[in-house]
mmCIF file of C-alpha atoms in Angstrom:
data_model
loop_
_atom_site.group_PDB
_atom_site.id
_atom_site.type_symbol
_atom_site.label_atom_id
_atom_site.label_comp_id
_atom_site.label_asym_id
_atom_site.label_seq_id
_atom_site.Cartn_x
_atom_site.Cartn_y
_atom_site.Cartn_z
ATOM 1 C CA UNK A 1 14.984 6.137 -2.247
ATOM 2 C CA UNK A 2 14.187 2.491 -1.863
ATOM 3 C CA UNK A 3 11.738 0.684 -0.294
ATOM 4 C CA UNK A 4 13.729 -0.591 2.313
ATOM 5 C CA UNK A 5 14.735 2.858 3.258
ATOM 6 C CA UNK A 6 11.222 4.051 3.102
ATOM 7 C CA UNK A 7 10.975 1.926 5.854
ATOM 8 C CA UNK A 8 13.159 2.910 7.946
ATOM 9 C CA UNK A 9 11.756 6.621 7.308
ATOM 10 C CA UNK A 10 8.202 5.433 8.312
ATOM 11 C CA UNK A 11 9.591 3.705 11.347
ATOM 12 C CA UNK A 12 11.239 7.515 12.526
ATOM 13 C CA UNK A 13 8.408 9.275 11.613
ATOM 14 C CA UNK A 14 5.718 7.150 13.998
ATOM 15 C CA UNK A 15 8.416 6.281 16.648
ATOM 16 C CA UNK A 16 9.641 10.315 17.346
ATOM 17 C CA UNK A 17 6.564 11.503 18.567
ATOM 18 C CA UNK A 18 5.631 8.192 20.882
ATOM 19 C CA UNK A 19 8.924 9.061 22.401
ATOM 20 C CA UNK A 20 8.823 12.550 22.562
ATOM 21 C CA UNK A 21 5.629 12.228 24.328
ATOM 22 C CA UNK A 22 6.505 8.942 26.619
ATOM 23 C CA UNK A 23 10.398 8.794 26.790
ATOM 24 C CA UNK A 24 9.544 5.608 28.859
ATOM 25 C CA UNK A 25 7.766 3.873 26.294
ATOM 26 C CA UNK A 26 10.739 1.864 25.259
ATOM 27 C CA UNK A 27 13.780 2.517 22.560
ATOM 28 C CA UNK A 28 13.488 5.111 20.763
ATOM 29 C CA UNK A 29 14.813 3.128 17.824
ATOM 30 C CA UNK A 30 12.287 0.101 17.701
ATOM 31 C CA UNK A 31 8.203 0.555 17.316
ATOM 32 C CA UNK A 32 6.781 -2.071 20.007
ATOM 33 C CA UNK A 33 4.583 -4.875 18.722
ATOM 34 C CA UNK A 34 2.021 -3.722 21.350
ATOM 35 C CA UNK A 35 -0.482 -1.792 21.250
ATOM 36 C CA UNK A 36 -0.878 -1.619 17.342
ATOM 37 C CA UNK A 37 -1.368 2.153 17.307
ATOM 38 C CA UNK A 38 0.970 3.515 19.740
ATOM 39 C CA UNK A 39 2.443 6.067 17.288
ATOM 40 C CA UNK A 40 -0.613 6.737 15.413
ATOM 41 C CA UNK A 41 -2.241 8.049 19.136
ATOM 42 C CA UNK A 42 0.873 9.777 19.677
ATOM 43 C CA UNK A 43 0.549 11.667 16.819
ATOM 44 C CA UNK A 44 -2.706 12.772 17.609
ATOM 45 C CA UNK A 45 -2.681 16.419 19.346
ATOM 46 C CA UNK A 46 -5.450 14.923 21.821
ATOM 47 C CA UNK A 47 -6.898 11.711 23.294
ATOM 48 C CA UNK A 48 -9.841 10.982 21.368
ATOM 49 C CA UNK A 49 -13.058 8.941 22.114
ATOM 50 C CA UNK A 50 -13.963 6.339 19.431
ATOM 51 C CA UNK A 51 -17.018 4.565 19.299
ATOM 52 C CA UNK A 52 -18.221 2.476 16.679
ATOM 53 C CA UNK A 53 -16.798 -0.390 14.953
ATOM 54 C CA UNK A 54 -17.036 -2.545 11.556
ATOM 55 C CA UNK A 55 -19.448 -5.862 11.391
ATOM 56 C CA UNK A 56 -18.331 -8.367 9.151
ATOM 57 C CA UNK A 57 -22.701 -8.923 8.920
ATOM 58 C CA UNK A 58 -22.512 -6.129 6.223
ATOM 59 C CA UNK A 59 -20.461 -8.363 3.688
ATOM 60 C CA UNK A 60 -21.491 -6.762 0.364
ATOM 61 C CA UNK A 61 -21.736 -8.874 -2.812
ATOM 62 C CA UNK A 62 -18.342 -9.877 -3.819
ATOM 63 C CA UNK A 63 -16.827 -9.170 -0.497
ATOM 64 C CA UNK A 64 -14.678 -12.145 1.198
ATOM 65 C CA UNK A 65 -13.851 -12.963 4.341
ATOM 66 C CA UNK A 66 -9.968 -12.189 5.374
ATOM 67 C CA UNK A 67 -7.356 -14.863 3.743
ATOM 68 C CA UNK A 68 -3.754 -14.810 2.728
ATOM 69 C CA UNK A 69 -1.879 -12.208 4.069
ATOM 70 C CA UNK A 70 -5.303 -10.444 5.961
ATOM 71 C CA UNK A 71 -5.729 -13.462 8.576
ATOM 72 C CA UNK A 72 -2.522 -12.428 10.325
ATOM 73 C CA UNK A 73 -4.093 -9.105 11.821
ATOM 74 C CA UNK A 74 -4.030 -9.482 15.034
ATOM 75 C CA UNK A 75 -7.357 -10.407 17.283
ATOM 76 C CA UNK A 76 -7.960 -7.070 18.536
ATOM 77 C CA UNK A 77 -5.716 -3.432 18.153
ATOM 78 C CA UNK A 78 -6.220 -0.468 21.128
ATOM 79 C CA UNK A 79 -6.841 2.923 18.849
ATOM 80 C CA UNK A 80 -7.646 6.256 20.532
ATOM 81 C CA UNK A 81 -7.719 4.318 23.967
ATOM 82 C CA UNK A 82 -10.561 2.055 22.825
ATOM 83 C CA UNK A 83 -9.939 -1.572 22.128
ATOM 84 C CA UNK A 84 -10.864 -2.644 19.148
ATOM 85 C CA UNK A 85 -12.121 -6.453 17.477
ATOM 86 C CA UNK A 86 -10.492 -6.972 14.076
ATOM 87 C CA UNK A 87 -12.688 -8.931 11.876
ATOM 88 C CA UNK A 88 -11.836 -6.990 8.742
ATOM 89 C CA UNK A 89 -14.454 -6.619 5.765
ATOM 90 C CA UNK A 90 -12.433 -7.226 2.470
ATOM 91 C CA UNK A 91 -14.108 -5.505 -0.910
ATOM 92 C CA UNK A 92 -12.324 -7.376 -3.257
ATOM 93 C CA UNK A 93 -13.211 -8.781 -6.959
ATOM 94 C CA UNK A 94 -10.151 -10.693 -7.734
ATOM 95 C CA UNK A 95 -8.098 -10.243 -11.222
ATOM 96 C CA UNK A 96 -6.135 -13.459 -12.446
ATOM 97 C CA UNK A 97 -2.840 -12.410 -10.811
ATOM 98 C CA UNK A 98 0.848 -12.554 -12.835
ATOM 99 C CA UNK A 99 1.482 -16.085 -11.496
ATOM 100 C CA UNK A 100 -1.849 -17.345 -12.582
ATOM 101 C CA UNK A 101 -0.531 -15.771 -15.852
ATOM 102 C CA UNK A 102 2.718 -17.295 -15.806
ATOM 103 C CA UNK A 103 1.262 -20.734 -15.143
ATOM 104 C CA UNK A 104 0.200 -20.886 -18.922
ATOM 105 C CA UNK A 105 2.576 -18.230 -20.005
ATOM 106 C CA UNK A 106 5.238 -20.130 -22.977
ATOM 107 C CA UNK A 107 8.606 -19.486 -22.043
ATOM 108 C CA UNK A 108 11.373 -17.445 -22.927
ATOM 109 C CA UNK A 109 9.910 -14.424 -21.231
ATOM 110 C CA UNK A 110 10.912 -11.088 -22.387
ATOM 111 C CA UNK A 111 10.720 -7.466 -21.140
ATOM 112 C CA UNK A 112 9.735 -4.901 -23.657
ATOM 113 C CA UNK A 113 11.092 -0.996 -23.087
ATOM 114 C CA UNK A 114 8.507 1.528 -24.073
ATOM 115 C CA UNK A 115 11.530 2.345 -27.182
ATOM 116 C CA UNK A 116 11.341 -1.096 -28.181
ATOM 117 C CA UNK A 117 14.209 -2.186 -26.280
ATOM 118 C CA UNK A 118 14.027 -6.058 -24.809
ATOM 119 C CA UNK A 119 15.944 -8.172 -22.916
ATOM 120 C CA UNK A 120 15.281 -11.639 -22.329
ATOM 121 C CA UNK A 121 14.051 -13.102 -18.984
ATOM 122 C CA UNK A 122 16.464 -15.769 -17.464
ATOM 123 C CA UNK A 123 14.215 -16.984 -14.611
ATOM 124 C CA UNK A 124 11.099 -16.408 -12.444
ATOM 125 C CA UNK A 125 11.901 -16.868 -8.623
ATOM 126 C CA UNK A 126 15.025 -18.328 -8.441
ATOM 127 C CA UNK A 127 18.358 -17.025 -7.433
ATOM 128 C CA UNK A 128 19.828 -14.262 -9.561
ATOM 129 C CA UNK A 129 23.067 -15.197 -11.578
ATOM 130 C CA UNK A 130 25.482 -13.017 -13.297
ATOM 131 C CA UNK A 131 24.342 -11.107 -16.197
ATOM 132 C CA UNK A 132 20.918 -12.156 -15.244
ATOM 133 C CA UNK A 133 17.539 -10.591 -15.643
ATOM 134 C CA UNK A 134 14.963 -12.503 -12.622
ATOM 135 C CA UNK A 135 11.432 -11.591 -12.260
ATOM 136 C CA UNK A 136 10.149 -12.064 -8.547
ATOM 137 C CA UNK A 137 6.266 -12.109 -7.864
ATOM 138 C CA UNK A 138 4.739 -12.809 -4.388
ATOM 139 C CA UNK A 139 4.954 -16.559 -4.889
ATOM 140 C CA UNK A 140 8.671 -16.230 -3.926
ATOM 141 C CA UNK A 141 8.021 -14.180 -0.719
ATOM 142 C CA UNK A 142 8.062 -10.721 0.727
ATOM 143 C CA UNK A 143 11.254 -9.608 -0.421
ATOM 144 C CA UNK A 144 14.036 -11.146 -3.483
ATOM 145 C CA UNK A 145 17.084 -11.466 -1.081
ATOM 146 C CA UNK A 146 19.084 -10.505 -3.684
ATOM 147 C CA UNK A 147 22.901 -9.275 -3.513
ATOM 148 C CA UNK A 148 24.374 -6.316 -3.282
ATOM 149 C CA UNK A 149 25.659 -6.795 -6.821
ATOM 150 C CA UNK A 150 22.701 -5.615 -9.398
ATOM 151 C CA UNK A 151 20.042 -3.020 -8.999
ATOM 152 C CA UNK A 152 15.534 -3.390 -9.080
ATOM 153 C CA UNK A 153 12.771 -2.427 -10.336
ATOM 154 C CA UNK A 154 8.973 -2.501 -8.717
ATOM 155 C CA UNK A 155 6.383 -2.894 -11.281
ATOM 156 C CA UNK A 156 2.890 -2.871 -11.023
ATOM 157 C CA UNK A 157 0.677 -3.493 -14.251
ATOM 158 C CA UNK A 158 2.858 -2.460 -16.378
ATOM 159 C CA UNK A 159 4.006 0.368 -14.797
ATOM 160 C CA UNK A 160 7.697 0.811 -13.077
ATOM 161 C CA UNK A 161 6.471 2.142 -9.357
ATOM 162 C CA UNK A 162 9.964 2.203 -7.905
ATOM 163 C CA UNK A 163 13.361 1.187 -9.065
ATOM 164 C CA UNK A 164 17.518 1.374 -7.210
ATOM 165 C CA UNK A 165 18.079 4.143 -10.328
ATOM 166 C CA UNK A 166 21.833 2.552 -10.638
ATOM 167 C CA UNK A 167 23.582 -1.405 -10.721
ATOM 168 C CA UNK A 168 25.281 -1.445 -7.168
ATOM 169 C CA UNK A 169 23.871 -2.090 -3.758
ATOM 170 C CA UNK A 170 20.268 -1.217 -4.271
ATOM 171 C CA UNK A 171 18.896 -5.172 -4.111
ATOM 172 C CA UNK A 172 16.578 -6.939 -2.052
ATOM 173 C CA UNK A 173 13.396 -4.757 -2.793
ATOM 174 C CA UNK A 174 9.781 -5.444 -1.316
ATOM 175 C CA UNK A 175 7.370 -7.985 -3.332
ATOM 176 C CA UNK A 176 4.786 -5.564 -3.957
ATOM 177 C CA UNK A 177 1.133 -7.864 -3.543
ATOM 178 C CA UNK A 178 -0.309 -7.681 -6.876
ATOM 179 C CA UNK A 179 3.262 -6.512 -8.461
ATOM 180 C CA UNK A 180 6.961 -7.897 -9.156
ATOM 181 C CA UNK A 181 10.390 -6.952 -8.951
ATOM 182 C CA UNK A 182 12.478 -7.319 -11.828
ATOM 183 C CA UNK A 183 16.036 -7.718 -10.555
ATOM 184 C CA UNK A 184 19.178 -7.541 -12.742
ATOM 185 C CA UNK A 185 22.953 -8.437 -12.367
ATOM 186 C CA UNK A 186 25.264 -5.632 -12.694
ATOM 187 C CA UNK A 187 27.092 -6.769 -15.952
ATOM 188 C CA UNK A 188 27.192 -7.510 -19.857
ATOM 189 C CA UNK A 189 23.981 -5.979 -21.057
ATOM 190 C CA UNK A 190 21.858 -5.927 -18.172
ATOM 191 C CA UNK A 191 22.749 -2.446 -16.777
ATOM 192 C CA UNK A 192 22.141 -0.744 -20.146
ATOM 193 C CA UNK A 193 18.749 -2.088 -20.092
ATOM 194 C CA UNK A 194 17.905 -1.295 -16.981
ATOM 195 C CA UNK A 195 19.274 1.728 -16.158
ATOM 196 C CA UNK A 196 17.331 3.699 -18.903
ATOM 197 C CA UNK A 197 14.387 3.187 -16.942
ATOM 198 C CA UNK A 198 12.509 5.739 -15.028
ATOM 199 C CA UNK A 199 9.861 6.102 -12.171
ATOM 200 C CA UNK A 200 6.092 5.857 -13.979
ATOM 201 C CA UNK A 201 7.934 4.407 -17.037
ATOM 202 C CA UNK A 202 5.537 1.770 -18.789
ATOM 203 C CA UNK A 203 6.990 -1.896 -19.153
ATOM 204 C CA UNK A 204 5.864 -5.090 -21.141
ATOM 205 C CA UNK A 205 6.363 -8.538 -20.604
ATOM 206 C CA UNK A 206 5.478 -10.947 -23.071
ATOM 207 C CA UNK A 207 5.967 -14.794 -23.556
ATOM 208 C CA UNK A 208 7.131 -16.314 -26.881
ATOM 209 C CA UNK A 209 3.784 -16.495 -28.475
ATOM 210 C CA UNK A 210 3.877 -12.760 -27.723
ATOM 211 C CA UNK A 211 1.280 -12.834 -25.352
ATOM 212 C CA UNK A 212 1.287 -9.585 -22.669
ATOM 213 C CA UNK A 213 1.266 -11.086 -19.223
ATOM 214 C CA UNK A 214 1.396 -8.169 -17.381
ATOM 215 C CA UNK A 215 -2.128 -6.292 -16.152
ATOM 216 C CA UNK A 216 -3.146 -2.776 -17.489
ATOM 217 C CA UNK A 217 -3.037 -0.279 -15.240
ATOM 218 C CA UNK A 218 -6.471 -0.308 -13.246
ATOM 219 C CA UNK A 219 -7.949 3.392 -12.679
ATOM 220 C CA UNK A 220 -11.869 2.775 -13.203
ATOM 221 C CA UNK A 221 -13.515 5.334 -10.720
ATOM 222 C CA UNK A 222 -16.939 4.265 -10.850
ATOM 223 C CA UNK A 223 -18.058 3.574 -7.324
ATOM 224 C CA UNK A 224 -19.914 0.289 -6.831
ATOM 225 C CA UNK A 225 -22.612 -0.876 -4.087
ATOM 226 C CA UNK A 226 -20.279 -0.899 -0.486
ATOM 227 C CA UNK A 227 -20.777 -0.928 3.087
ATOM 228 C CA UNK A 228 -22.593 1.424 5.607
ATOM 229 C CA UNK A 229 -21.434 1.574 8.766
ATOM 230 C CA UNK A 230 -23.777 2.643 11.365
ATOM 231 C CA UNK A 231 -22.595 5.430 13.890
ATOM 232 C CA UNK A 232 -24.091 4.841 17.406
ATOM 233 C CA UNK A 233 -26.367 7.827 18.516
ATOM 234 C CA UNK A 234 -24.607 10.578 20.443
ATOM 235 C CA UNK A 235 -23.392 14.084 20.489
ATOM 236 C CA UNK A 236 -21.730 15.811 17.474
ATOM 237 C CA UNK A 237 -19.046 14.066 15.251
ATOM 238 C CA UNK A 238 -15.995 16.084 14.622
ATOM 239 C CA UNK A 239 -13.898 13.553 12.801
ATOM 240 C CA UNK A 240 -14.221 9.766 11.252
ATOM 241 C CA UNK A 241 -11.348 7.852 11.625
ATOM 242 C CA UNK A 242 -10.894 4.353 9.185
ATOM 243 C CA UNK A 243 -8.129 1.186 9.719
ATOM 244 C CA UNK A 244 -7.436 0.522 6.475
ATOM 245 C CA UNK A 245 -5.513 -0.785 3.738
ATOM 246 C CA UNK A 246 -5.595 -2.605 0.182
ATOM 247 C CA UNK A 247 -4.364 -6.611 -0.157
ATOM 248 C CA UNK A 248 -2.521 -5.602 -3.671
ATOM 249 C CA UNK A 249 -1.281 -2.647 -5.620
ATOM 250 C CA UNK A 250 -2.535 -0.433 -8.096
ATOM 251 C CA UNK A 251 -0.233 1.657 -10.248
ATOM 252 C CA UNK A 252 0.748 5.314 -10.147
ATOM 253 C CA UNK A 253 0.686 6.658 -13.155
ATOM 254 C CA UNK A 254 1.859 9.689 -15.050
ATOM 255 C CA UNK A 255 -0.620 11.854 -16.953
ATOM 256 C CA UNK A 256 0.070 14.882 -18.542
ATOM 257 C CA UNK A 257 2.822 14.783 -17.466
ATOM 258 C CA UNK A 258 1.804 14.760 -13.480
ATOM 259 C CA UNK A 259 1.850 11.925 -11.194
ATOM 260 C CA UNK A 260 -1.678 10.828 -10.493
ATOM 261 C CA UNK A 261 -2.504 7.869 -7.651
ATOM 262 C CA UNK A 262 -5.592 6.122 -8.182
ATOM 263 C CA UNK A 263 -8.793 5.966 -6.303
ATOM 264 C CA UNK A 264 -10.002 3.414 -4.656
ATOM 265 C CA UNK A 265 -13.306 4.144 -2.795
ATOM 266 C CA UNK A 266 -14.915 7.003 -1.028
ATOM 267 C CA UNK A 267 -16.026 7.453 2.363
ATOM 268 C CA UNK A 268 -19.651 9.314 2.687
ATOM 269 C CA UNK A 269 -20.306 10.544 5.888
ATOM 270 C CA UNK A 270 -24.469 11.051 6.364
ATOM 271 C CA UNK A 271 -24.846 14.030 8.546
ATOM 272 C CA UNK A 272 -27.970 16.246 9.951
ATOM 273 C CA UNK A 273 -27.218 18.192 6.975
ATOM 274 C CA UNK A 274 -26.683 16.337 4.040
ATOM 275 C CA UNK A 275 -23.524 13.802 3.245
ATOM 276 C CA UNK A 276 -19.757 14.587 2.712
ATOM 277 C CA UNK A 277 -17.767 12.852 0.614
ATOM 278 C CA UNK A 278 -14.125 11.693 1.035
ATOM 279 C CA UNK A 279 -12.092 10.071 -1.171
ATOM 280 C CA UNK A 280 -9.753 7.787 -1.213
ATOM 281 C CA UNK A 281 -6.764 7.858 -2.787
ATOM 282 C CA UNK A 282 -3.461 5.464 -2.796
ATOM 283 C CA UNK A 283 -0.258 6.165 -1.196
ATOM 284 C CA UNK A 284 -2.165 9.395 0.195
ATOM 285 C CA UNK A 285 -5.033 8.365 1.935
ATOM 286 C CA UNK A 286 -4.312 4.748 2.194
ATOM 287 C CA UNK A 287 -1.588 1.985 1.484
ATOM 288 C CA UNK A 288 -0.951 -1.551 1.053
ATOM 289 C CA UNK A 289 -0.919 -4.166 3.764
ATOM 290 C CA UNK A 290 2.384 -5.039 2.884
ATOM 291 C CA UNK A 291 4.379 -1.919 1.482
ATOM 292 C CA UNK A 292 5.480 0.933 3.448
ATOM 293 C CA UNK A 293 5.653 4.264 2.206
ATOM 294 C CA UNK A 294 6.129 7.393 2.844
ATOM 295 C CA UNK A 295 3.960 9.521 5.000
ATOM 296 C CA UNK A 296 4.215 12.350 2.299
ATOM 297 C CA UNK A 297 1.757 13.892 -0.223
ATOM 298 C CA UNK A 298 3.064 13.140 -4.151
ATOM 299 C CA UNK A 299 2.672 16.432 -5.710
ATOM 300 C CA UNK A 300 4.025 18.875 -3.071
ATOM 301 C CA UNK A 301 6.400 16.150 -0.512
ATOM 302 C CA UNK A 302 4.432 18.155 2.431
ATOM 303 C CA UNK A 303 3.756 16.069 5.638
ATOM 304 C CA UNK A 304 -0.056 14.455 5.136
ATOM 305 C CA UNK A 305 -2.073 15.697 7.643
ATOM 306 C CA UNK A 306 -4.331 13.061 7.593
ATOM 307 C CA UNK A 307 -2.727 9.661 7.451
ATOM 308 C CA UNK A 308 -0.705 7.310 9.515
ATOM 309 C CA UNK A 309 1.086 4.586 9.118
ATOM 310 C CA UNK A 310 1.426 1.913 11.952
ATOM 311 C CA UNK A 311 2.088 -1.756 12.331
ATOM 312 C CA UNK A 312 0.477 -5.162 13.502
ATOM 313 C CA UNK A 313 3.538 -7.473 13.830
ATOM 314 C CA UNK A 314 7.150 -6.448 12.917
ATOM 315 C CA UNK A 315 9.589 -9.413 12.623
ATOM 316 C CA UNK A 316 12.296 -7.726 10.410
ATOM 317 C CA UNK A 317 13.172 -6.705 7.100
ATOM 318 C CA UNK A 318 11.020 -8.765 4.179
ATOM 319 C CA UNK A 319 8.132 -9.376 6.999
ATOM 320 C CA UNK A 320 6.093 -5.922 7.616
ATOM 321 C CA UNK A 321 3.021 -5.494 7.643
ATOM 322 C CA UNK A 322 0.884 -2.655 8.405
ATOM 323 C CA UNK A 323 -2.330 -0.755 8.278
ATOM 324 C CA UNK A 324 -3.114 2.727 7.196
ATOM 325 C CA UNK A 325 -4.902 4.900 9.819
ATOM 326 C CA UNK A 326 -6.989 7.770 8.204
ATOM 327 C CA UNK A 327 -8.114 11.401 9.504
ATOM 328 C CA UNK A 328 -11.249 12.413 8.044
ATOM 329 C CA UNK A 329 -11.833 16.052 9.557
ATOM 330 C CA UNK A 330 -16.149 17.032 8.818
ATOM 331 C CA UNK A 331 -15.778 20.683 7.729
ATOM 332 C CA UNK A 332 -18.213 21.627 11.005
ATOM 333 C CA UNK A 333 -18.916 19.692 14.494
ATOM 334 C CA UNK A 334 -22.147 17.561 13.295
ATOM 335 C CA UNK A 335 -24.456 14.799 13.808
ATOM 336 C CA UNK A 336 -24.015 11.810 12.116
ATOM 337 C CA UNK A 337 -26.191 8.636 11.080
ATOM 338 C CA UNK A 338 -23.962 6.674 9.274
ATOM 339 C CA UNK A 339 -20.651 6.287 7.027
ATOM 340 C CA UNK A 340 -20.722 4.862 3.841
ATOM 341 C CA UNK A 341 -17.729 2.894 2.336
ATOM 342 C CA UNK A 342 -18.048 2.652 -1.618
ATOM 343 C CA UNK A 343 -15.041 1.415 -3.395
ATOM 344 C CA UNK A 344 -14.137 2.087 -6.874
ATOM 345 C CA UNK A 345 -13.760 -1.017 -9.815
ATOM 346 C CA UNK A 346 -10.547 -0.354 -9.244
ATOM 347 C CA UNK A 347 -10.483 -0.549 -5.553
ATOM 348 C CA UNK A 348 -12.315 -3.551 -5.577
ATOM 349 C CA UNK A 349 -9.369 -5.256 -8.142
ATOM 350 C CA UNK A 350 -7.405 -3.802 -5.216
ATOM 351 C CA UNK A 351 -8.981 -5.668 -2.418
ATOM 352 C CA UNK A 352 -9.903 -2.665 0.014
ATOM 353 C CA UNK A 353 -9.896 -3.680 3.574
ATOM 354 C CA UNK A 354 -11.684 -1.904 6.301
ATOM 355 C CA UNK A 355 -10.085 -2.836 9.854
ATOM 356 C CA UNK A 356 -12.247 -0.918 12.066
ATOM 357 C CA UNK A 357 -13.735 2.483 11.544
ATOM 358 C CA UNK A 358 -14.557 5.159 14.503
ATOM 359 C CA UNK A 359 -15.799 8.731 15.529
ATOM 360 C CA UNK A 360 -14.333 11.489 17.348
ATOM 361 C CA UNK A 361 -17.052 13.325 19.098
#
């Protein structure tokens, strides 16, 4: 499955129940601009109340204020049937990023199999010839508007995250934010490169002085000083919701043989009674601002009971952007003071962005 299709998946999955529930609501092929979190309520067995919101006055050391792709969220979202300001907190310690890299980087560029395989790179953002090899970052855009006539690859430190899996029709992938696509022509040597490839496959790029230039995966788990959130006073919390998402990627990996998502943060809900703990985790409990995917779990492909996916403008193919809505269920009805957001070193290479957080009472 590609990204593009994932999309389309996502788009089903949030729009059914809106429908189901409100057959007026509009097409029941197209996800309104307005309000941000139709389908995310709709999926939601009940109304809930939310109170509480995020201040950008708890900026942590190291946190920035929104930039890039983050200062298109739109002024306010309604959530829950609350309205919502959006003046997201951002827990991000930038990395040098691949084009920094390839600024200095001494060309010709080549990609390294983990056999030992390479295969020269013919160009960095630029249109894809035949029997070409192109390398697309996020300085070229959202998407590589490639043809039909080549297959892809989505890489991520080092690590191949997603790729067409054959050399016809599978083009014009999603610019991962903090990634690349590698696309290749379907001819000469190129498809016997590429093809060999798998998902969670490790990759190398390296210039002529044989310099790596792509990142090592980053899956440090050691939280570091966050945000609390204070909870206004009130009857008993039954569950925390978060608007959230990361401004880049960080790899999947594979170990022992498993697929294992990294961690970017915990949530630590202060109660009466002590604190719970919640973490985290990438394409489960979270996702990118920029790339859909799938509402399911990685080990067992079950529907994730706890996260959403919805969107904040929708302009087409190569243009989405969206935020993750998260269900954090307390394991009893219970007062609560306050919820801590720690992110991970890894989560904060990620750039973890807090929207708006809330209780359901």
């Amino acid at each position: 499955t590609t990204l593009a299709s994932a999309e389309t998946i996502l788009r089903a999955v949030v729009m059914a129940p809106l429908y189901r529930n409100d057959p007026a609501a509009g097409s029941k092929y197209e996800l309104g601009y307005s309000p941000l979190l139709r389908g995310v309520q709709a999926l939601m067995n009940e109304e809930p109340q939310i109170e509480g919101s995020l201040s950008p006055i708890a900026l942590p050391p190291g946190g920035e204020k929104p930039a890039g792709d983050a200062a298109e969220l739109p002024e306010a979202v309604e959530f829950g049937g609350a309205t919502f300001t959006v003046d997201p907190i951002i827990l991000h310690q930038p990395t040098p990023s691949l084009d920094d890299r390839l600024e200095s980087a001494k060309p010709p560029l080549t990609l390294v199999r983990s056999d030992g395989v390479e295969h020269v790179v013919n160009g960095v953002n630029r249109g894809r010839g035949e029997a070409e090899i192109i390398l697309y970052t996020p300085a070229f855009g959202s998407s590589t508007g490639a043809n039909m006539f080549g297959g892809e690859m989505v890489v991520v430190d080092g690590i191949v995250q997603d790729l067409s899996g054959d050399m016809w029709s599978n083009c014009g992938y999603l610019i991962p934010p903090g990634g690349c696509v590698i696309s290749g022509h379907c001819s000469r040597d190129v498809p016997g490169f590429l093809t060999k490839f798998r998902k969670l496959d490790a990759v190398r790029l390296v210039d002529a002085d044989g310099t790596a230039l792509f990142g090592e995966p980053k899956d440090d788990t050691s939280l570091v000083e966050g945000i609390t959130v204070p909870v206004p006073a009130g009857g008993p919390v039954r569950e925390v919701w978060l608007l959230h998402a990361t401004l880049g990627e960080l790899p999947a990996t594979r170990i022992d043989g498993k697929r294992h998502m990294p961690v970017v943060g915990q949530a630590i809900v202060n109660t009466d009674d002590g604190s719970q703990a919640f973490e985290m985790t990438i394409g489960q409990e979270l996702s990118s601002w920029r790339v859909p995917r799938r509402l399911l779990t990685q080990e067992d492909r079950q529907p994730n009971p706890k996260a959403f996916l919805a969107w904040s403008a929708d302009h087409g193919y190569g243009d989405v952007r969206c935020l993750w809505a998260t269900r954090l269920q307390l394991d009893q009805p219970t007062k609560i003071s306050a919820i801590e957001l720690k992110p991970t070193v890894a989560g904060m290479a990620a750039g973890w962005m807090i929207a708006a957080a809330g209780v359901v009472r």
